[in-house]
């Protein structure tokens, strides 16, 4: 199975924390959508003859697409790829875009999963983040999505926000749970250099949340969601049974995917491709039937490190037998002392040659993976 990711690089306004590629100038939106459709045709051989199991509209703000623009993309996919009739089709959306009318059109176009960027139910926090919606819209859009027939809804939340104490964070989690989503993705606020928050931090105008507080709020999140019947199937992702994101899980399981649009990434087990992150240059290049990308051929070390980084973040863990079969690498032989220390400190379990991080270990997942990396 394979997946298709489509990057929609437009937003109404810039969130102060976001460093993804996007533009608030929507004048060339339709031209870019036409370029996305053309790139799909140009790259229809990239995934070989694999069946498409997931389609994911990310951004940016895909909910800014009109019904006709969305339909053009969907029609192009179905004409040029083998698509599983049960394909998970996700669209990222902002609450302020989700009227009943628009939600009904999304359902009619084939969208069967919504990932809603709520981030917080606190109006002061939303203003601080420079989000375009308020807490009322955050609640209303989920209720209206249910009315429109959506039964697979994910909510995004952000923690480790400056001056948001643990009690306020717990209130946010409870307000999310009150809406009965099937899935919750939650990430700590990261201060990126080329953002408003990055500039504020460099100027000493932004208080950075301490690591201890960040870890505590993640622990609160895990406990609250587990009590509500959610499983932490990846460090930042939680779902009710059978509602894991199939698309994102394919990344962590290292299945191949095709990325369409400016800044989109593609992976086919041998290499990665990175499209140019400039809307104008992307459109003009595609018009000439030239895909503007950079190619990175993956070394054996790259593949091993990627395997460890992705699998150790999940509830399924790193299958060390599979690692040895695929890449000829015996992790236990090279790192037996370190792995023994993880087991002794209860940061991990090792059963049937599968190394799985515990709740405590997942707090350090990226650090543990990097400690196990092959040095290049």
CSV table of C-alpha atoms in Angstrom, one decimal:
chain,number,residue,atom,x,y,z
A,1,UNK,CA,0.0,0.0,0.0
A,2,UNK,CA,1.1,3.6,-0.5
A,3,UNK,CA,-0.1,7.1,0.3
A,4,UNK,CA,-0.4,10.5,-1.4
A,5,UNK,CA,0.2,13.8,0.5
A,6,UNK,CA,-0.9,17.1,-1.0
A,7,UNK,CA,0.5,20.3,0.4
A,8,UNK,CA,-1.9,23.2,0.1
A,9,UNK,CA,0.4,26.2,0.9
A,10,UNK,CA,-2.2,28.9,1.7
A,11,UNK,CA,-3.4,30.4,5.0
A,12,UNK,CA,-5.7,33.3,5.9
A,13,UNK,CA,-3.1,34.5,8.4
A,14,UNK,CA,0.2,33.4,9.9
A,15,UNK,CA,0.2,31.6,13.2
A,16,UNK,CA,3.1,32.9,15.3
A,17,UNK,CA,4.6,29.5,15.8
A,18,UNK,CA,4.4,27.9,12.3
A,19,UNK,CA,7.4,27.4,10.1
A,20,UNK,CA,5.7,25.3,7.5
A,21,UNK,CA,5.7,26.6,3.9
A,22,UNK,CA,2.6,28.8,3.2
A,23,UNK,CA,1.5,32.1,1.8
A,24,UNK,CA,-1.3,34.5,2.9
A,25,UNK,CA,-1.6,35.8,-0.6
A,26,UNK,CA,-4.4,33.7,-2.2
A,27,UNK,CA,-4.3,35.3,-5.6
A,28,UNK,CA,-2.7,32.3,-7.3
A,29,UNK,CA,-4.5,29.6,-5.4
A,30,UNK,CA,-6.4,28.2,-8.4
A,31,UNK,CA,-3.2,28.2,-10.6
A,32,UNK,CA,-1.4,26.3,-7.9
A,33,UNK,CA,-4.3,23.8,-7.7
A,34,UNK,CA,-4.0,23.2,-11.4
A,35,UNK,CA,-0.2,22.7,-11.0
A,36,UNK,CA,-0.9,20.1,-8.2
A,37,UNK,CA,-3.2,18.2,-10.6
A,38,UNK,CA,-0.5,18.4,-13.3
A,39,UNK,CA,2.2,17.2,-11.0
A,40,UNK,CA,0.0,14.2,-10.1
A,41,UNK,CA,-0.1,13.2,-13.8
A,42,UNK,CA,3.7,13.8,-14.2
A,43,UNK,CA,4.5,11.6,-11.2
A,44,UNK,CA,1.9,8.8,-11.6
A,45,UNK,CA,4.7,6.2,-12.1
A,46,UNK,CA,6.5,7.1,-8.8
A,47,UNK,CA,4.7,4.6,-6.7
A,48,UNK,CA,4.9,1.8,-9.3
A,49,UNK,CA,1.7,-0.1,-9.3
A,50,UNK,CA,1.0,0.2,-5.6
A,51,UNK,CA,-2.6,0.7,-4.5
A,52,UNK,CA,-3.3,4.0,-2.8
A,53,UNK,CA,-4.4,3.4,0.7
A,54,UNK,CA,-4.4,7.0,2.1
A,55,UNK,CA,-4.8,10.5,0.7
A,56,UNK,CA,-3.9,13.4,2.9
A,57,UNK,CA,-4.5,17.1,2.3
A,58,UNK,CA,-2.1,19.1,4.5
A,59,UNK,CA,-0.7,22.6,4.6
A,60,UNK,CA,-1.1,25.4,5.0
A,61,UNK,CA,-4.9,25.3,5.2
A,62,UNK,CA,-6.5,22.8,2.9
A,63,UNK,CA,-10.0,23.8,4.1
A,64,UNK,CA,-9.5,27.0,2.0
A,65,UNK,CA,-10.0,24.9,-1.2
A,66,UNK,CA,-13.2,25.5,-3.1
A,67,UNK,CA,-15.4,22.5,-3.9
A,68,UNK,CA,-14.3,22.7,-7.6
A,69,UNK,CA,-10.6,22.8,-6.6
A,70,UNK,CA,-10.9,19.9,-4.3
A,71,UNK,CA,-12.8,17.9,-6.9
A,72,UNK,CA,-10.2,18.6,-9.6
A,73,UNK,CA,-7.5,17.1,-7.4
A,74,UNK,CA,-9.6,14.1,-6.4
A,75,UNK,CA,-10.6,13.4,-10.0
A,76,UNK,CA,-7.0,13.5,-11.1
A,77,UNK,CA,-5.9,11.0,-8.4
A,78,UNK,CA,-8.7,8.5,-9.3
A,79,UNK,CA,-7.9,8.8,-13.0
A,80,UNK,CA,-4.1,8.2,-12.6
A,81,UNK,CA,-3.7,5.9,-9.6
A,82,UNK,CA,-5.2,2.6,-8.3
A,83,UNK,CA,-7.2,3.7,-5.3
A,84,UNK,CA,-8.4,1.4,-2.6
A,85,UNK,CA,-12.2,1.8,-2.3
A,86,UNK,CA,-11.7,2.0,1.5
A,87,UNK,CA,-9.0,4.7,1.2
A,88,UNK,CA,-8.6,7.0,4.2
A,89,UNK,CA,-9.0,10.6,2.8
A,90,UNK,CA,-8.0,13.2,5.4
A,91,UNK,CA,-8.2,17.0,5.1
A,92,UNK,CA,-6.6,19.3,7.6
A,93,UNK,CA,-9.0,22.1,8.5
A,94,UNK,CA,-9.3,25.3,10.6
A,95,UNK,CA,-12.5,25.8,12.6
A,96,UNK,CA,-13.3,29.1,11.0
A,97,UNK,CA,-13.6,27.5,7.6
A,98,UNK,CA,-16.0,24.7,8.6
A,99,UNK,CA,-19.6,25.9,8.0
A,100,UNK,CA,-22.3,23.2,7.6
A,101,UNK,CA,-22.4,24.0,3.9
A,102,UNK,CA,-18.6,23.6,3.4
A,103,UNK,CA,-18.6,20.4,5.5
A,104,UNK,CA,-21.3,18.9,3.4
A,105,UNK,CA,-19.3,19.7,0.3
A,106,UNK,CA,-16.2,18.1,1.8
A,107,UNK,CA,-18.2,14.9,2.4
A,108,UNK,CA,-19.6,14.9,-1.1
A,109,UNK,CA,-16.0,15.3,-2.5
A,110,UNK,CA,-15.0,12.1,-0.7
A,111,UNK,CA,-13.3,13.4,2.4
A,112,UNK,CA,-13.9,10.9,5.2
A,113,UNK,CA,-11.5,12.1,7.9
A,114,UNK,CA,-11.1,15.6,9.3
A,115,UNK,CA,-8.0,16.8,11.2
A,116,UNK,CA,-9.1,20.0,12.9
A,117,UNK,CA,-6.4,22.5,14.0
A,118,UNK,CA,-8.1,23.7,17.2
A,119,UNK,CA,-4.8,24.0,19.2
A,120,UNK,CA,-6.6,25.4,22.3
A,121,UNK,CA,-10.0,26.1,23.7
A,122,UNK,CA,-8.8,29.2,25.6
A,123,UNK,CA,-9.5,32.5,23.8
A,124,UNK,CA,-6.4,34.2,25.3
A,125,UNK,CA,-4.1,31.4,24.1
A,126,UNK,CA,-5.7,31.5,20.7
A,127,UNK,CA,-5.0,35.2,20.4
A,128,UNK,CA,-1.5,34.7,21.7
A,129,UNK,CA,-0.9,32.0,18.9
A,130,UNK,CA,-2.6,34.3,16.3
A,131,UNK,CA,-5.2,31.8,15.4
A,132,UNK,CA,-8.2,33.0,13.3
A,133,UNK,CA,-10.9,31.3,15.4
A,134,UNK,CA,-12.2,31.5,19.0
A,135,UNK,CA,-13.2,28.8,21.4
A,136,UNK,CA,-16.8,29.0,20.4
A,137,UNK,CA,-15.9,28.2,16.8
A,138,UNK,CA,-13.7,25.4,18.0
A,139,UNK,CA,-16.6,23.7,19.7
A,140,UNK,CA,-19.2,24.5,17.0
A,141,UNK,CA,-17.2,23.1,14.1
A,142,UNK,CA,-16.9,19.6,15.6
A,143,UNK,CA,-20.6,19.5,16.4
A,144,UNK,CA,-21.4,20.6,12.9
A,145,UNK,CA,-19.0,18.1,11.4
A,146,UNK,CA,-21.0,15.4,13.1
A,147,UNK,CA,-24.2,16.8,11.6
A,148,UNK,CA,-22.5,16.7,8.2
A,149,UNK,CA,-21.8,12.9,8.6
A,150,UNK,CA,-18.2,12.8,9.7
A,151,UNK,CA,-17.5,9.9,12.1
A,152,UNK,CA,-13.7,10.1,12.0
A,153,UNK,CA,-12.5,13.4,13.5
A,154,UNK,CA,-9.1,14.3,14.9
A,155,UNK,CA,-8.3,17.4,17.0
A,156,UNK,CA,-5.0,19.1,17.3
A,157,UNK,CA,-3.9,20.6,20.6
A,158,UNK,CA,-0.7,22.4,21.7
A,159,UNK,CA,0.9,22.2,25.1
A,160,UNK,CA,3.9,23.8,26.8
A,161,UNK,CA,2.5,27.3,26.0
A,162,UNK,CA,4.2,30.0,28.1
A,163,UNK,CA,2.2,30.8,31.2
A,164,UNK,CA,-0.3,28.0,30.6
A,165,UNK,CA,-0.3,26.1,33.9
A,166,UNK,CA,-1.1,22.4,34.3
A,167,UNK,CA,-4.7,23.1,35.5
A,168,UNK,CA,-5.4,25.1,32.3
A,169,UNK,CA,-3.9,22.4,30.2
A,170,UNK,CA,-6.0,19.8,31.9
A,171,UNK,CA,-9.1,21.9,31.2
A,172,UNK,CA,-8.2,22.0,27.5
A,173,UNK,CA,-7.9,18.3,27.4
A,174,UNK,CA,-11.3,17.8,29.1
A,175,UNK,CA,-13.0,20.3,26.7
A,176,UNK,CA,-11.5,18.3,23.8
A,177,UNK,CA,-12.8,15.0,25.3
A,178,UNK,CA,-16.3,16.5,25.7
A,179,UNK,CA,-16.5,16.6,21.9
A,180,UNK,CA,-15.8,12.9,21.7
A,181,UNK,CA,-13.2,12.9,18.9
A,182,UNK,CA,-11.9,9.6,17.6
A,183,UNK,CA,-8.3,10.9,17.5
A,184,UNK,CA,-6.2,13.6,19.2
A,185,UNK,CA,-2.8,14.8,18.0
A,186,UNK,CA,-0.9,17.0,20.5
A,187,UNK,CA,2.5,18.6,20.2
A,188,UNK,CA,4.6,20.8,22.5
A,189,UNK,CA,5.1,24.4,21.3
A,190,UNK,CA,8.4,24.5,19.5
A,191,UNK,CA,10.1,27.9,19.0
A,192,UNK,CA,11.4,28.0,15.4
A,193,UNK,CA,13.8,30.6,14.3
A,194,UNK,CA,12.0,32.0,11.2
A,195,UNK,CA,8.7,32.6,13.0
A,196,UNK,CA,7.2,35.5,15.0
A,197,UNK,CA,7.8,33.5,18.2
A,198,UNK,CA,11.4,32.9,17.1
A,199,UNK,CA,12.0,36.6,16.7
A,200,UNK,CA,10.4,37.3,20.0
A,201,UNK,CA,12.6,34.7,21.7
A,202,UNK,CA,15.7,36.0,20.1
A,203,UNK,CA,14.8,39.5,21.4
A,204,UNK,CA,14.1,38.2,24.9
A,205,UNK,CA,10.4,39.0,24.6
A,206,UNK,CA,9.1,35.5,24.9
A,207,UNK,CA,9.3,33.2,28.0
A,208,UNK,CA,10.3,29.7,27.0
A,209,UNK,CA,8.5,26.9,28.8
A,210,UNK,CA,10.9,24.8,30.8
A,211,UNK,CA,11.6,21.2,29.8
A,212,UNK,CA,10.3,19.9,33.1
A,213,UNK,CA,6.9,21.6,32.6
A,214,UNK,CA,6.8,20.3,29.0
A,215,UNK,CA,7.3,16.7,30.2
A,216,UNK,CA,4.8,17.1,33.0
A,217,UNK,CA,2.1,18.3,30.6
A,218,UNK,CA,2.8,15.4,28.2
A,219,UNK,CA,2.4,13.0,31.2
A,220,UNK,CA,-0.9,14.7,32.1
A,221,UNK,CA,-2.0,14.3,28.5
A,222,UNK,CA,-1.2,10.6,28.4
A,223,UNK,CA,-3.0,10.0,31.7
A,224,UNK,CA,-6.1,11.9,30.8
A,225,UNK,CA,-6.5,10.4,27.4
A,226,UNK,CA,-5.8,6.8,28.6
A,227,UNK,CA,-8.5,7.3,31.2
A,228,UNK,CA,-10.8,8.3,28.4
A,229,UNK,CA,-10.1,5.2,26.4
A,230,UNK,CA,-7.4,6.5,24.0
A,231,UNK,CA,-4.2,4.7,23.2
A,232,UNK,CA,-0.9,6.5,22.7
A,233,UNK,CA,0.1,4.7,19.5
A,234,UNK,CA,2.8,7.3,18.7
A,235,UNK,CA,4.5,9.8,21.0
A,236,UNK,CA,2.2,12.7,19.9
A,237,UNK,CA,-0.8,10.8,18.6
A,238,UNK,CA,-3.7,9.2,20.5
A,239,UNK,CA,-6.7,7.3,19.2
A,240,UNK,CA,-9.8,5.3,20.1
A,241,UNK,CA,-9.5,1.6,19.0
A,242,UNK,CA,-9.2,1.3,15.2
A,243,UNK,CA,-9.0,5.1,14.6
A,244,UNK,CA,-5.2,5.5,14.3
A,245,UNK,CA,-4.3,7.8,11.4
A,246,UNK,CA,-3.5,5.3,8.6
A,247,UNK,CA,-1.6,8.0,6.6
A,248,UNK,CA,0.7,9.1,9.4
A,249,UNK,CA,1.2,5.5,10.5
A,250,UNK,CA,2.5,4.7,7.1
A,251,UNK,CA,5.3,7.2,7.7
A,252,UNK,CA,6.3,5.5,10.9
A,253,UNK,CA,6.0,2.1,9.3
A,254,UNK,CA,8.2,3.3,6.4
A,255,UNK,CA,5.7,2.7,3.6
A,256,UNK,CA,6.3,4.7,0.4
A,257,UNK,CA,4.4,7.9,-0.3
A,258,UNK,CA,4.2,10.6,-2.9
A,259,UNK,CA,4.3,14.2,-1.9
A,260,UNK,CA,2.6,16.7,-4.2
A,261,UNK,CA,3.0,20.5,-4.1
A,262,UNK,CA,5.6,23.1,-3.0
A,263,UNK,CA,7.8,21.8,-0.1
A,264,UNK,CA,6.2,18.3,-0.2
A,265,UNK,CA,8.4,15.3,0.5
A,266,UNK,CA,8.3,11.9,-1.2
A,267,UNK,CA,9.8,8.6,-0.1
A,268,UNK,CA,10.1,5.3,-2.1
A,269,UNK,CA,12.4,3.2,0.2
A,270,UNK,CA,15.5,4.1,-1.8
A,271,UNK,CA,15.4,7.9,-1.8
A,272,UNK,CA,13.7,11.0,-0.6
A,273,UNK,CA,12.6,13.9,-2.8
A,274,UNK,CA,11.9,17.5,-1.6
A,275,UNK,CA,9.9,19.8,-3.8
A,276,UNK,CA,10.9,23.5,-4.0
A,277,UNK,CA,9.3,25.6,-1.3
A,278,UNK,CA,8.4,28.6,-3.5
A,279,UNK,CA,4.9,28.8,-4.9
A,280,UNK,CA,5.7,31.0,-8.0
A,281,UNK,CA,8.7,28.9,-9.0
A,282,UNK,CA,6.8,25.7,-8.4
A,283,UNK,CA,3.9,26.8,-10.7
A,284,UNK,CA,6.1,28.0,-13.5
A,285,UNK,CA,8.2,24.8,-13.4
A,286,UNK,CA,5.3,22.5,-13.5
A,287,UNK,CA,3.8,24.4,-16.4
A,288,UNK,CA,7.0,23.4,-18.3
A,289,UNK,CA,6.4,19.8,-17.2
A,290,UNK,CA,9.5,20.0,-14.9
A,291,UNK,CA,9.2,18.8,-11.3
A,292,UNK,CA,11.3,21.1,-9.2
A,293,UNK,CA,12.8,18.8,-6.6
A,294,UNK,CA,16.0,17.9,-4.8
A,295,UNK,CA,16.8,14.1,-4.6
A,296,UNK,CA,18.5,12.5,-1.6
A,297,UNK,CA,19.7,8.9,-2.2
A,298,UNK,CA,19.5,7.0,1.1
A,299,UNK,CA,22.6,5.2,2.3
A,300,UNK,CA,22.4,2.0,4.4
A,301,UNK,CA,23.1,4.1,7.5
A,302,UNK,CA,20.3,6.5,6.6
A,303,UNK,CA,17.8,3.6,6.3
A,304,UNK,CA,18.8,2.1,9.6
A,305,UNK,CA,18.6,5.4,11.4
A,306,UNK,CA,15.3,6.3,9.9
A,307,UNK,CA,14.0,2.8,10.9
A,308,UNK,CA,15.0,3.4,14.5
A,309,UNK,CA,13.8,7.1,14.7
A,310,UNK,CA,10.3,6.3,13.3
A,311,UNK,CA,9.5,2.9,14.9
A,312,UNK,CA,10.7,3.7,18.4
A,313,UNK,CA,8.1,6.5,18.6
A,314,UNK,CA,5.2,4.0,18.2
A,315,UNK,CA,3.4,1.5,20.3
A,316,UNK,CA,4.6,-1.2,17.8
A,317,UNK,CA,8.2,-0.5,18.5
A,318,UNK,CA,11.3,-1.5,16.5
A,319,UNK,CA,11.3,-5.1,15.2
A,320,UNK,CA,14.9,-6.0,15.5
A,321,UNK,CA,14.5,-9.1,13.4
A,322,UNK,CA,13.1,-7.1,10.6
A,323,UNK,CA,15.9,-4.6,11.0
A,324,UNK,CA,18.5,-7.4,10.6
A,325,UNK,CA,16.6,-9.0,7.7
A,326,UNK,CA,16.2,-5.7,5.8
A,327,UNK,CA,19.6,-4.1,6.5
A,328,UNK,CA,21.8,-6.8,7.9
A,329,UNK,CA,22.2,-4.8,11.2
A,330,UNK,CA,22.2,-6.5,14.6
A,331,UNK,CA,21.3,-3.7,17.0
A,332,UNK,CA,21.6,-5.8,20.1
A,333,UNK,CA,25.1,-6.9,19.2
A,334,UNK,CA,26.2,-3.3,18.8
A,335,UNK,CA,24.3,-1.7,21.7
A,336,UNK,CA,23.7,-4.5,24.2
A,337,UNK,CA,24.9,-2.5,27.2
A,338,UNK,CA,22.7,0.5,26.3
A,339,UNK,CA,19.7,-1.6,25.6
A,340,UNK,CA,20.2,-3.4,28.9
A,341,UNK,CA,20.2,0.0,30.7
A,342,UNK,CA,16.9,0.9,29.0
A,343,UNK,CA,15.4,-2.3,30.2
A,344,UNK,CA,16.8,-1.9,33.8
A,345,UNK,CA,15.5,1.7,34.0
A,346,UNK,CA,12.1,0.5,32.6
A,347,UNK,CA,12.4,2.8,29.6
A,348,UNK,CA,11.8,-0.1,27.3
A,349,UNK,CA,10.7,-3.7,27.0
A,350,UNK,CA,12.2,-6.4,24.7
A,351,UNK,CA,10.0,-9.3,23.8
A,352,UNK,CA,10.2,-11.5,20.7
A,353,UNK,CA,13.0,-9.3,19.3
A,354,UNK,CA,10.8,-6.2,19.4
A,355,UNK,CA,12.1,-3.2,21.3
A,356,UNK,CA,9.2,-1.1,22.6
A,357,UNK,CA,9.6,2.1,24.6
A,358,UNK,CA,7.5,2.4,27.8
A,359,UNK,CA,5.5,5.6,28.7
A,360,UNK,CA,8.7,6.9,30.5
A,361,UNK,CA,10.8,6.0,27.5
A,362,UNK,CA,8.6,7.7,25.0
A,363,UNK,CA,9.3,11.0,26.8
A,364,UNK,CA,12.9,10.5,25.6
A,365,UNK,CA,12.1,8.8,22.3
A,366,UNK,CA,14.2,11.0,20.0
A,367,UNK,CA,17.1,11.0,22.4
A,368,UNK,CA,17.1,7.2,22.7
A,369,UNK,CA,16.8,6.8,18.9
A,370,UNK,CA,19.8,9.1,18.3
A,371,UNK,CA,21.8,7.3,20.9
A,372,UNK,CA,21.3,4.1,18.8
A,373,UNK,CA,22.0,5.7,15.5
A,374,UNK,CA,24.9,4.6,13.3
A,375,UNK,CA,27.4,7.4,13.1
A,376,UNK,CA,27.9,8.5,9.5
